[in-house]
mmCIF file of C-alpha atoms and ligand atoms in Angstrom:
data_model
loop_
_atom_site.group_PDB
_atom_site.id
_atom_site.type_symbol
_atom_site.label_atom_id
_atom_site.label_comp_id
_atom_site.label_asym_id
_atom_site.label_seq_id
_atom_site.Cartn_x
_atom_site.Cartn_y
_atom_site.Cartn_z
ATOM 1 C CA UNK R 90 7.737 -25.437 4.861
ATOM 2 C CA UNK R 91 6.775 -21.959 3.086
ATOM 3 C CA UNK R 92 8.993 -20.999 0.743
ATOM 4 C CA UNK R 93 10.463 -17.500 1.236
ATOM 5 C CA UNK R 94 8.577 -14.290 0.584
ATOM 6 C CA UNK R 95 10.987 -11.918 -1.330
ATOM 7 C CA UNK R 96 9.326 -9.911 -3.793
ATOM 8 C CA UNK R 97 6.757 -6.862 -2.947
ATOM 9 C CA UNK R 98 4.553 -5.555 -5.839
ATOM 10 C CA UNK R 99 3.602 -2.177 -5.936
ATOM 11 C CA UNK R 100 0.434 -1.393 -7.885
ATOM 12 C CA UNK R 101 0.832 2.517 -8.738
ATOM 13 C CA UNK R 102 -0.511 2.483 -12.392
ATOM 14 C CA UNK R 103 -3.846 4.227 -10.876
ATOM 15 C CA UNK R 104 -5.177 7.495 -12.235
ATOM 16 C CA UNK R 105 -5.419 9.376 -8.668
ATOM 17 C CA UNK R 106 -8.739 11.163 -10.167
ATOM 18 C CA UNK R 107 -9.269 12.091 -6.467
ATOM 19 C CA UNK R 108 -6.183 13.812 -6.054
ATOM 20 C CA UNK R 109 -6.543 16.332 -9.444
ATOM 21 C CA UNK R 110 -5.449 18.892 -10.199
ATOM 22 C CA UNK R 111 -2.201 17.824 -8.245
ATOM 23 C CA UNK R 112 -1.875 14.252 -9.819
ATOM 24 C CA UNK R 113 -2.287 16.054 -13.473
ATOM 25 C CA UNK R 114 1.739 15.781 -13.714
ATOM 26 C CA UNK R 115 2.699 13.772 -11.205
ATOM 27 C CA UNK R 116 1.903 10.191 -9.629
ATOM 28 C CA UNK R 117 0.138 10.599 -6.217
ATOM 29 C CA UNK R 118 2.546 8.331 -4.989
ATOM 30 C CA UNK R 119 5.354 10.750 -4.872
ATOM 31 C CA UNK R 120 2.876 13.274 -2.781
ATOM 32 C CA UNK R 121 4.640 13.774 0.462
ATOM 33 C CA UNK R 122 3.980 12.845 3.941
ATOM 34 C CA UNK R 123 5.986 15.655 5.859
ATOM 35 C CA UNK R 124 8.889 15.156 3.530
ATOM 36 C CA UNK R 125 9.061 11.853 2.144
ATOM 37 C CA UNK R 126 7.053 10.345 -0.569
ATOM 38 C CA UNK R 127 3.893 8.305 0.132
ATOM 39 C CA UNK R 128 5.412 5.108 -1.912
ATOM 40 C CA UNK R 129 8.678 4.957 -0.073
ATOM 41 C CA UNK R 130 6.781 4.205 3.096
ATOM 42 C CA UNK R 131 6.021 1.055 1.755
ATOM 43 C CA UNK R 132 8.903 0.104 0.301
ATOM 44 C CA UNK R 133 11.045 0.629 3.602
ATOM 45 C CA UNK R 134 8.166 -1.805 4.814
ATOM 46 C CA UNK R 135 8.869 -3.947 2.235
ATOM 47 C CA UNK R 136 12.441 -4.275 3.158
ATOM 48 C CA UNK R 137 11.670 -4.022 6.975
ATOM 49 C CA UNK R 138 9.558 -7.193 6.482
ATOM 50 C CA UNK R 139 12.458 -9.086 4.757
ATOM 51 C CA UNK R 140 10.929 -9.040 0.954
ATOM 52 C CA UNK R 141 14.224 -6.781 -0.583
ATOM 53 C CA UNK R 142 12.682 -7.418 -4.034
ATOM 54 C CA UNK R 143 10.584 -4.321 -5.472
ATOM 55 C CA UNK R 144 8.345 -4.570 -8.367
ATOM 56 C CA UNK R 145 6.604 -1.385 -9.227
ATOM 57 C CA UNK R 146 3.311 -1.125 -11.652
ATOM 58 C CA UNK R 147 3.972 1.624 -13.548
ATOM 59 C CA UNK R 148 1.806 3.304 -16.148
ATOM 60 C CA UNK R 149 1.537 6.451 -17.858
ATOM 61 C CA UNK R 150 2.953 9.467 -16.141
ATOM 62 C CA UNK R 151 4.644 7.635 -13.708
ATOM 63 C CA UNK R 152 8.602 8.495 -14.348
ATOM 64 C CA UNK R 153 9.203 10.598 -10.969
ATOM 65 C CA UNK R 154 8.971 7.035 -9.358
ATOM 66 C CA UNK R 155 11.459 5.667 -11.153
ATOM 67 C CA UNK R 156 13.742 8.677 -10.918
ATOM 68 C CA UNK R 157 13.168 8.531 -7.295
ATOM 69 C CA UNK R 158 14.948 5.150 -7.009
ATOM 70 C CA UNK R 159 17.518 5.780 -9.029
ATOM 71 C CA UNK R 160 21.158 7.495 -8.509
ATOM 72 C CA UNK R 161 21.040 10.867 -8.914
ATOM 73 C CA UNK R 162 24.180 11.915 -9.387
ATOM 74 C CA UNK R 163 24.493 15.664 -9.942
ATOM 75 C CA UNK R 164 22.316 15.922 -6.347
ATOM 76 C CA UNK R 165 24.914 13.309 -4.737
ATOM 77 C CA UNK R 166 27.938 15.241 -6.010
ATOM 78 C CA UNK R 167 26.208 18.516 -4.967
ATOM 79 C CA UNK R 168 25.746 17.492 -1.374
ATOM 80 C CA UNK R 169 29.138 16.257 -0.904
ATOM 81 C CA UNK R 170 30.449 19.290 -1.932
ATOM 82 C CA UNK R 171 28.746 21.388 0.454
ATOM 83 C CA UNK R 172 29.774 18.735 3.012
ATOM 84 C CA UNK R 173 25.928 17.633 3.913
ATOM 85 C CA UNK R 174 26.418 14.125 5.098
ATOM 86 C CA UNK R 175 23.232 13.480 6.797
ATOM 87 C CA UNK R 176 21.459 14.210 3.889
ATOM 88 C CA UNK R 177 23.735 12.796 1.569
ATOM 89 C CA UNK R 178 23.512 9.590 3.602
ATOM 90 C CA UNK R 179 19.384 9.647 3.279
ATOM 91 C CA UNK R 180 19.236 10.112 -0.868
ATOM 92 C CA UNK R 181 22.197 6.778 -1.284
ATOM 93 C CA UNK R 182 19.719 5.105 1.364
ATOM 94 C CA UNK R 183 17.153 5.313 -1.280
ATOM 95 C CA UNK R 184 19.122 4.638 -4.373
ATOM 96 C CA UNK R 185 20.701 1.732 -2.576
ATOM 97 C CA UNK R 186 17.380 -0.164 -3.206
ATOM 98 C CA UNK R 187 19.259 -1.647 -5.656
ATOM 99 C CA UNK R 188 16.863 -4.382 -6.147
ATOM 100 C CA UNK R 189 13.910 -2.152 -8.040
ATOM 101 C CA UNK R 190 12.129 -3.525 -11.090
ATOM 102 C CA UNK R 191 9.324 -2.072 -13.058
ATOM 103 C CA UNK R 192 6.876 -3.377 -15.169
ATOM 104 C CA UNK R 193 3.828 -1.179 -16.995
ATOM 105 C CA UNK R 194 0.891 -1.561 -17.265
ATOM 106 C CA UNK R 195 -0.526 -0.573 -20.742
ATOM 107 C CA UNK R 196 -4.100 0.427 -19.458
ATOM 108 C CA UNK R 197 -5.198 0.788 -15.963
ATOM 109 C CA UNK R 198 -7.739 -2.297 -15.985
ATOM 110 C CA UNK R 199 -7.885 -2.756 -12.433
ATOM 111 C CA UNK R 200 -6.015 -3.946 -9.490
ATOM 112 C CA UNK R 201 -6.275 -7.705 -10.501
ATOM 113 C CA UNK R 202 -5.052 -6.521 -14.220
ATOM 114 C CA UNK R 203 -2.587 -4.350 -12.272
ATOM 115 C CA UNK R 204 -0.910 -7.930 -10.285
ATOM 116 C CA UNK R 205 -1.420 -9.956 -13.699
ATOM 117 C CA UNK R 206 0.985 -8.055 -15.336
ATOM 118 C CA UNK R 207 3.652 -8.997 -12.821
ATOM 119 C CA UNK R 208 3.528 -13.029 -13.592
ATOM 120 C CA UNK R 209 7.046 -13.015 -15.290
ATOM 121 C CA UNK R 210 8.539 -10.784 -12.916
ATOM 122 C CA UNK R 211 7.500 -12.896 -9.592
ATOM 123 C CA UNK R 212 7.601 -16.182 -11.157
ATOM 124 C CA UNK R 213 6.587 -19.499 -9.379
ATOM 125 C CA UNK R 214 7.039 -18.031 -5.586
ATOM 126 C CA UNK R 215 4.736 -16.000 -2.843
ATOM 127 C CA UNK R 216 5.139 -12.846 -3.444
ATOM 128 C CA UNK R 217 3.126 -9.249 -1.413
ATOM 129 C CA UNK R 218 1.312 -7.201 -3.118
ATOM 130 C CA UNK R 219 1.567 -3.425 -0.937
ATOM 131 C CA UNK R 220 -0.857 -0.528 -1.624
ATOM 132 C CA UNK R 221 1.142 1.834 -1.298
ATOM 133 C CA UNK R 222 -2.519 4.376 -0.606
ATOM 134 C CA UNK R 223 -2.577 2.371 2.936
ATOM 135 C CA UNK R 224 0.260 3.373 4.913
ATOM 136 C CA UNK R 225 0.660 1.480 7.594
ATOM 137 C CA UNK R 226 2.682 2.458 11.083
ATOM 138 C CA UNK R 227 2.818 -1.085 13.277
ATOM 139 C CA UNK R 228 5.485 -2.633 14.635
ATOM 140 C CA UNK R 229 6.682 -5.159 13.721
ATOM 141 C CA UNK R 230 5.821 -3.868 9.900
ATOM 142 C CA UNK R 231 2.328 -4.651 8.629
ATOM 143 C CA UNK R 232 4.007 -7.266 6.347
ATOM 144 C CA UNK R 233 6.109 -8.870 8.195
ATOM 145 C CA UNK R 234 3.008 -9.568 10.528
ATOM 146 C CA UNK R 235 1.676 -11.064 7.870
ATOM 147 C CA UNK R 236 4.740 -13.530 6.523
ATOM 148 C CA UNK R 237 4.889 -14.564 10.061
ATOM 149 C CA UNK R 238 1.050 -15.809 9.410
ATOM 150 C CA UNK R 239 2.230 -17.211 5.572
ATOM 151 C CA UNK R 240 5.204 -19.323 7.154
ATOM 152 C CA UNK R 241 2.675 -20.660 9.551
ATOM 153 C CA UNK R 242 0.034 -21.787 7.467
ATOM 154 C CA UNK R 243 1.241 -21.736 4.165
ATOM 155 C CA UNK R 244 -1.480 -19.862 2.384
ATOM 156 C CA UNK R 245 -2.615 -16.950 0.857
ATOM 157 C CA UNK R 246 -2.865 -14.068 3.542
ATOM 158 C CA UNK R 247 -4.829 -11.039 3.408
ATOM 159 C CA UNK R 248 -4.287 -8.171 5.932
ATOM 160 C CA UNK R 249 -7.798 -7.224 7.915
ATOM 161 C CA UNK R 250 -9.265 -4.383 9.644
ATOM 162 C CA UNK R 251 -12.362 -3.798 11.614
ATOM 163 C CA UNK R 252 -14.392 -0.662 10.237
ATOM 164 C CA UNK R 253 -17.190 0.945 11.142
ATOM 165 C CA UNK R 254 -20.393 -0.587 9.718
ATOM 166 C CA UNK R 255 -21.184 2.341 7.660
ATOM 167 C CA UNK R 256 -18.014 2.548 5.848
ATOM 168 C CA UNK R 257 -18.093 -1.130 4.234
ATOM 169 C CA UNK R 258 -19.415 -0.364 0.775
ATOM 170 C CA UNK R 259 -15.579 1.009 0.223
ATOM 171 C CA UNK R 260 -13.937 -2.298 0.921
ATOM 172 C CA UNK R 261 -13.603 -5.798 0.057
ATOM 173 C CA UNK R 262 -15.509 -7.430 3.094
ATOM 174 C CA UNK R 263 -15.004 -10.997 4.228
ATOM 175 C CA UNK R 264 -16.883 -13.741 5.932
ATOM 176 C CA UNK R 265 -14.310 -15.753 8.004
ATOM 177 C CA UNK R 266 -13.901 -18.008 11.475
ATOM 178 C CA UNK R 267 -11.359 -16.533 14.034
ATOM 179 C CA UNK R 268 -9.062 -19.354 14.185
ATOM 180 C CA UNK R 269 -6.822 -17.455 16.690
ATOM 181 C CA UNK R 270 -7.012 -13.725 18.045
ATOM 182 C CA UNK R 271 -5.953 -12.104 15.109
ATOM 183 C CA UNK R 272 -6.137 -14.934 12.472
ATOM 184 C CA UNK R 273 -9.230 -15.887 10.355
ATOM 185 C CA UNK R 274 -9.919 -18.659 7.719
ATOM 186 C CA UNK R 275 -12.036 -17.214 5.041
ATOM 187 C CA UNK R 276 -15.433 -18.425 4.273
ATOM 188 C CA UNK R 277 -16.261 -15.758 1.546
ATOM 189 C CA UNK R 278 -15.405 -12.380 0.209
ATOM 190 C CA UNK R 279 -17.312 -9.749 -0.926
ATOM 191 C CA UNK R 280 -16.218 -6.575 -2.773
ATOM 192 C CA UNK R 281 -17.966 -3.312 -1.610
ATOM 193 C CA UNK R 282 -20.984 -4.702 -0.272
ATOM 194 C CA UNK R 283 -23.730 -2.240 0.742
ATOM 195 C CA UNK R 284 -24.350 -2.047 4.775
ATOM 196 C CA UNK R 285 -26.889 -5.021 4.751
ATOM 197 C CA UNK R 286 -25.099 -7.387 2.167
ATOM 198 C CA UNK R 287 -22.040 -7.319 4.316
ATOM 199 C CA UNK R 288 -20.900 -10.514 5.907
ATOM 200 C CA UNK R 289 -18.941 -8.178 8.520
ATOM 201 C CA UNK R 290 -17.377 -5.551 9.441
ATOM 202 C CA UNK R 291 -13.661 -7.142 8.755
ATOM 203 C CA UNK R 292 -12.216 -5.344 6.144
ATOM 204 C CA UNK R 293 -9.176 -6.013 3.669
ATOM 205 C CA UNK R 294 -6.901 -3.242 3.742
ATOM 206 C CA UNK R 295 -3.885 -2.795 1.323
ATOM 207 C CA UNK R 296 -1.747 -5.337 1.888
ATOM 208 C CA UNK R 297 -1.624 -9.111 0.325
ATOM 209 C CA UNK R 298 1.079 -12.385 0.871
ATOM 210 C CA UNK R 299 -0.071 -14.191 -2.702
ATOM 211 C CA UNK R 300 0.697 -16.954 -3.776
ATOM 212 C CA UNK R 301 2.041 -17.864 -7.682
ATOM 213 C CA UNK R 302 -1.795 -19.723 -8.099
ATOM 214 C CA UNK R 303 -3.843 -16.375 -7.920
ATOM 215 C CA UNK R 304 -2.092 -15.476 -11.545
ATOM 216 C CA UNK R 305 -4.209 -18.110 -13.206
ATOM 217 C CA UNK R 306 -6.962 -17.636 -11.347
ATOM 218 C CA UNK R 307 -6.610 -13.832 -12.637
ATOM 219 C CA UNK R 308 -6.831 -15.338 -16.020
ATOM 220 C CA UNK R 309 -9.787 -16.501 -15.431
ATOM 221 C CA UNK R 310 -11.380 -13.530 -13.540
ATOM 222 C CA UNK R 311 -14.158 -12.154 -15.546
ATOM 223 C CA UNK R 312 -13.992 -7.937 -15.541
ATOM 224 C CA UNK R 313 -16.296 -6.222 -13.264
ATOM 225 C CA UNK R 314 -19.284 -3.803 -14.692
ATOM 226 C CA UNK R 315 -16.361 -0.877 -14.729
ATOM 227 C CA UNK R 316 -14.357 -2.896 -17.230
ATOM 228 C CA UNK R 317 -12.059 -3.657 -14.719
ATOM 229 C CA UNK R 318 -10.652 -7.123 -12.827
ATOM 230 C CA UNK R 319 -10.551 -7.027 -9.231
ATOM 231 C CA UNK R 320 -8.246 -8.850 -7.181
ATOM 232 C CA UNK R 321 -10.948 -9.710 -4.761
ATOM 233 C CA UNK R 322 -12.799 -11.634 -7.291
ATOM 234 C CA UNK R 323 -9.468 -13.208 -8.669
ATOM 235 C CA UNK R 324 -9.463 -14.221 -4.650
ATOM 236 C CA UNK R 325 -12.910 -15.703 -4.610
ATOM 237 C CA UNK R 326 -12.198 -17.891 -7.427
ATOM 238 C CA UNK R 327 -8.856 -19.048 -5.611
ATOM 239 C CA UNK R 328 -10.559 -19.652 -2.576
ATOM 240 C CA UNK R 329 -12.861 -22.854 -4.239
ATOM 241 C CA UNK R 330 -8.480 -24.120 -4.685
ATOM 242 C CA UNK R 331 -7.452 -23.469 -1.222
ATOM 243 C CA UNK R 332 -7.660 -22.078 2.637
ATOM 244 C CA UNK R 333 -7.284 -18.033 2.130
ATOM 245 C CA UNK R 334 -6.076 -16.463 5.526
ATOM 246 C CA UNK R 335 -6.958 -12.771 7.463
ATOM 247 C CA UNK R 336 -4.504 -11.521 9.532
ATOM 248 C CA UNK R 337 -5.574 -8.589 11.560
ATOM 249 C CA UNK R 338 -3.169 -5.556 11.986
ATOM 250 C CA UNK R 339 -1.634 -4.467 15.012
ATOM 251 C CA UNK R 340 -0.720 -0.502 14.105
ATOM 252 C CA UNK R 341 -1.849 2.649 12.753
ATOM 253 C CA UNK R 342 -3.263 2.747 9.180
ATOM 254 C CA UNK R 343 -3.908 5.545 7.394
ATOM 255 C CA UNK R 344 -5.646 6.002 3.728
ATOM 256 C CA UNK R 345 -3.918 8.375 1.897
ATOM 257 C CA UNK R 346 -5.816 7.916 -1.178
ATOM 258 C CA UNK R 347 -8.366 10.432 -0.268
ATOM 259 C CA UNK R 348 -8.459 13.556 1.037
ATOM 260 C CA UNK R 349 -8.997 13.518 4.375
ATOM 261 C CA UNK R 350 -7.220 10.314 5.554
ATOM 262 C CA UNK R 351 -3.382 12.283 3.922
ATOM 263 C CA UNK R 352 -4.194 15.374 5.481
ATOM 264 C CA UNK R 353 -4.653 12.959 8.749
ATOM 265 C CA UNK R 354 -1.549 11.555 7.675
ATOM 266 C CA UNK R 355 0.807 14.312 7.353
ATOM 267 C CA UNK R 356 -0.474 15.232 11.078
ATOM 268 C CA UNK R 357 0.136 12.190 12.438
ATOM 269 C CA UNK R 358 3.315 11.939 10.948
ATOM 270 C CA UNK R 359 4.498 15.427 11.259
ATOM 271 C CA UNK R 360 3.827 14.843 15.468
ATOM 272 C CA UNK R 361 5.891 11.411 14.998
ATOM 273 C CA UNK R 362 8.899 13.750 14.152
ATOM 274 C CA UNK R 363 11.038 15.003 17.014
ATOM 275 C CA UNK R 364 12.681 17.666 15.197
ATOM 276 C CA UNK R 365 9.129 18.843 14.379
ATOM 277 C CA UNK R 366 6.603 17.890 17.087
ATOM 278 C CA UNK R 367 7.257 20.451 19.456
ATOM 279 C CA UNK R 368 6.521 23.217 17.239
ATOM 280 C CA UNK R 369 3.887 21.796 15.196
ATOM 281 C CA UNK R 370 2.052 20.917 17.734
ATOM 282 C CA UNK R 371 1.813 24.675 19.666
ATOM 283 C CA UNK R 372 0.791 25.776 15.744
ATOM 284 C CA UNK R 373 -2.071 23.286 15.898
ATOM 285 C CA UNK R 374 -3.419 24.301 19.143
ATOM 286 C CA UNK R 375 -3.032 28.122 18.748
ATOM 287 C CA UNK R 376 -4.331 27.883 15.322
ATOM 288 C CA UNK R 377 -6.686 30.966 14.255
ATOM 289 C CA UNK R 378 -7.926 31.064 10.932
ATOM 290 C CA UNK R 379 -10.150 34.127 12.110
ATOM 291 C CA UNK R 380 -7.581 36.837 10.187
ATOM 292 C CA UNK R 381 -7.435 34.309 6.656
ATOM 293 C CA UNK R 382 -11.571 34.732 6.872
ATOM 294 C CA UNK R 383 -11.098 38.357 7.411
ATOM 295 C CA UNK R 384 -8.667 38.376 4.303
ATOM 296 C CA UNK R 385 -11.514 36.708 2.096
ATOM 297 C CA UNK R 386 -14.073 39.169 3.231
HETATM 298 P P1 UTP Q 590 -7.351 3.093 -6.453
HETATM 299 O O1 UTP Q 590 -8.595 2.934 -7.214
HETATM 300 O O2 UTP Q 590 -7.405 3.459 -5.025
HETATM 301 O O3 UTP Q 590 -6.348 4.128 -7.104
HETATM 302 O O4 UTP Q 590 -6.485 1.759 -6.661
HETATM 303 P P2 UTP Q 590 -6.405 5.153 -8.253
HETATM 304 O O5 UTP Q 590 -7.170 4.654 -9.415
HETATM 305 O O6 UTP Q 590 -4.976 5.534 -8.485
HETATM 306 O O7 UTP Q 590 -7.042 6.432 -7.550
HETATM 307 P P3 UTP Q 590 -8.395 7.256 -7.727
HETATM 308 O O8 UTP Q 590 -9.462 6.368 -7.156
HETATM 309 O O9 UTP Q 590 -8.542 7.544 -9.189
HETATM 310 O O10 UTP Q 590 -8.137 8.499 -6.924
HETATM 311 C C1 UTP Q 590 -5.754 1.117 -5.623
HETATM 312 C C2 UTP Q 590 -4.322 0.865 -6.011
HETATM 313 O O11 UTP Q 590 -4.234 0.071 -7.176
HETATM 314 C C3 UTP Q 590 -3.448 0.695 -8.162
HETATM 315 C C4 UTP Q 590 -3.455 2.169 -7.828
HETATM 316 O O12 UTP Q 590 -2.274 2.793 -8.311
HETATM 317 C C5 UTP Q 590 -3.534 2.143 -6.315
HETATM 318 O O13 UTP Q 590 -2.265 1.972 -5.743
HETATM 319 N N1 UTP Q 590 -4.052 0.408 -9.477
HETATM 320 C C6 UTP Q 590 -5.394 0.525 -9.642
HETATM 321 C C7 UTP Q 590 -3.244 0.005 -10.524
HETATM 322 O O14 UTP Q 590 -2.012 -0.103 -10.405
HETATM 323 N N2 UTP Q 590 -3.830 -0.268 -11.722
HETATM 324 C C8 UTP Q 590 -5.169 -0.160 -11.908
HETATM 325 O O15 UTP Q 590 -5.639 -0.437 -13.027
HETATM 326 C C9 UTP Q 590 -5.960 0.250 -10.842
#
């Protein structure tokens, strides 16, 4: 039987280059969607899917994470004096993730480098890997989805998307047979493949159920023209070891690492909110930017 799956890594040692100038002084992690943080979306998946063991990446810059899962004491004493329970109740929620360990990574070398460095921490047991960039709204959770795959088959599991044929180049793209709706045994995977070198149009998105064998095959991953070691070619040299599994999501992904896919984001999430849909919703429709291009004229 699989063992367990009980620790989540969190890579989030990344520059953010395409989030300057606002990821100068902070990590883009901790940009919001609506009000909370990008990374904690993940981590309440992470819990939600039964792994209650966090492992951030850290690197350089990165402290507001940190502080963000820890007590903060003046702000709980502060709240409880002004008698604002609900909100008292949501900060201890996060805090209460008692279970947080962090680990950095010297130089950001990649996302393969970026896992390496967690070998101690996960020791000899799966473990999921969560960009916290892809945030994922799917019920059950995105990961649990997954472990339900792992305890099945008892193998590496990546999660899979379908994308539009002109936007492979920006994934890791693999060549796999549907074993079941949903489910595919992996031939081959390629990472960003132009239009024509691409196997498919199945795409992995951020979210991994690895197993303790993909740290030596890490080891032995070669770095990439940038310098860096990718996890998808740390995969490829696992796969010539052992059956690699897709699982395709069922939910709503969004990729908040660029631009366009958070400001998507904060919509979608912002309309997800009763307290704010209603409102937000009349301010979309009636919007009129016709008096801010007057006020630039
Ligand atoms: P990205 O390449 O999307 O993130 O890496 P980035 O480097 O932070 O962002 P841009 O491209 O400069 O805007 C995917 C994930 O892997 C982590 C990142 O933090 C992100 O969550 N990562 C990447 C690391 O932890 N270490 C690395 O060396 C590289």
């Amino acid at each position: 039987m699989a063992q367990k799956v009980r620790k989540a890594v969190f890579p989030a040692a990344g520059l953010g280059t395409r989030f300057l100038p606002a990821t100068k002084a902070q990590p883009k992690e901790m940009l919001p969607l609506v009000d909370k943080p990008i990374i904690q979306y993940g981590v309440e998946e992470a819990l939600a899917s039964g792994a209650d063991n966090i492992i951030l990446v850290t690197g350089r810059g990165k402290n507001a994470i940190e502080d963000h899962f820890d007590v903060s004491v003046e702000l709980e004493t502060f709240l409880e004096a002004r008698g604002k329970t609900e909100l008292l109740n949501e900060i201890r929620k996060i805090s209460n993730l008692i279970n947080v360990s962090y680990v950095r990574q010297g130089e950001p070398l990649g996302l393969g480098h970026a896992v390496l460095v967690t070998r101690t921490l996960v020791g000899p047991e799966p473990f999921a890997v969560i960009l916290g960039d892809d945030v994922i709204d799917a019920n059950p959770p995105a990961l649990r989805q997954m472990i339900d795959v792992f305890e099945e088959l008892d193998g590496p599991v990546l999660a899979i998307e379908e994308v539009p044929k002109q936007d492979v180049s920006a994934y890791g793209i693999i060549d796999a047979e549907e074993v079941r709706p949903g489910v595919y045994r992996i031939r081959d995977l390629v990472e960003k493949p132009t239009r024509d070198e691409a196997p498919s149009n199945l795409a992995i998105i951020g979210r991994y159920v690895l197993t303790p064998d993909i740290f030596p095959a890490l080891e032995e991953t070669a770095k990439d023209r940038t310098g860096e070691i990718q996890l998808t070619n740390g995969l490829r040299r696992l796969l010539r070891e052992r059956p690699i599994y897709g699982c395709r999501i069922d939910g709503v992904r969004h990729d908040t690492g660029n631009k366009l896919g958070f400001l998507r984001a904060v919509v979608y999430f912002a309309l997800r909110r009763p307290d704010l849909a209603g409102p937000f919703r009349d301010y979309l429709r009636g919007i009129d930017l016709g008096q801010a291009t007057g006020a630039r004229r």
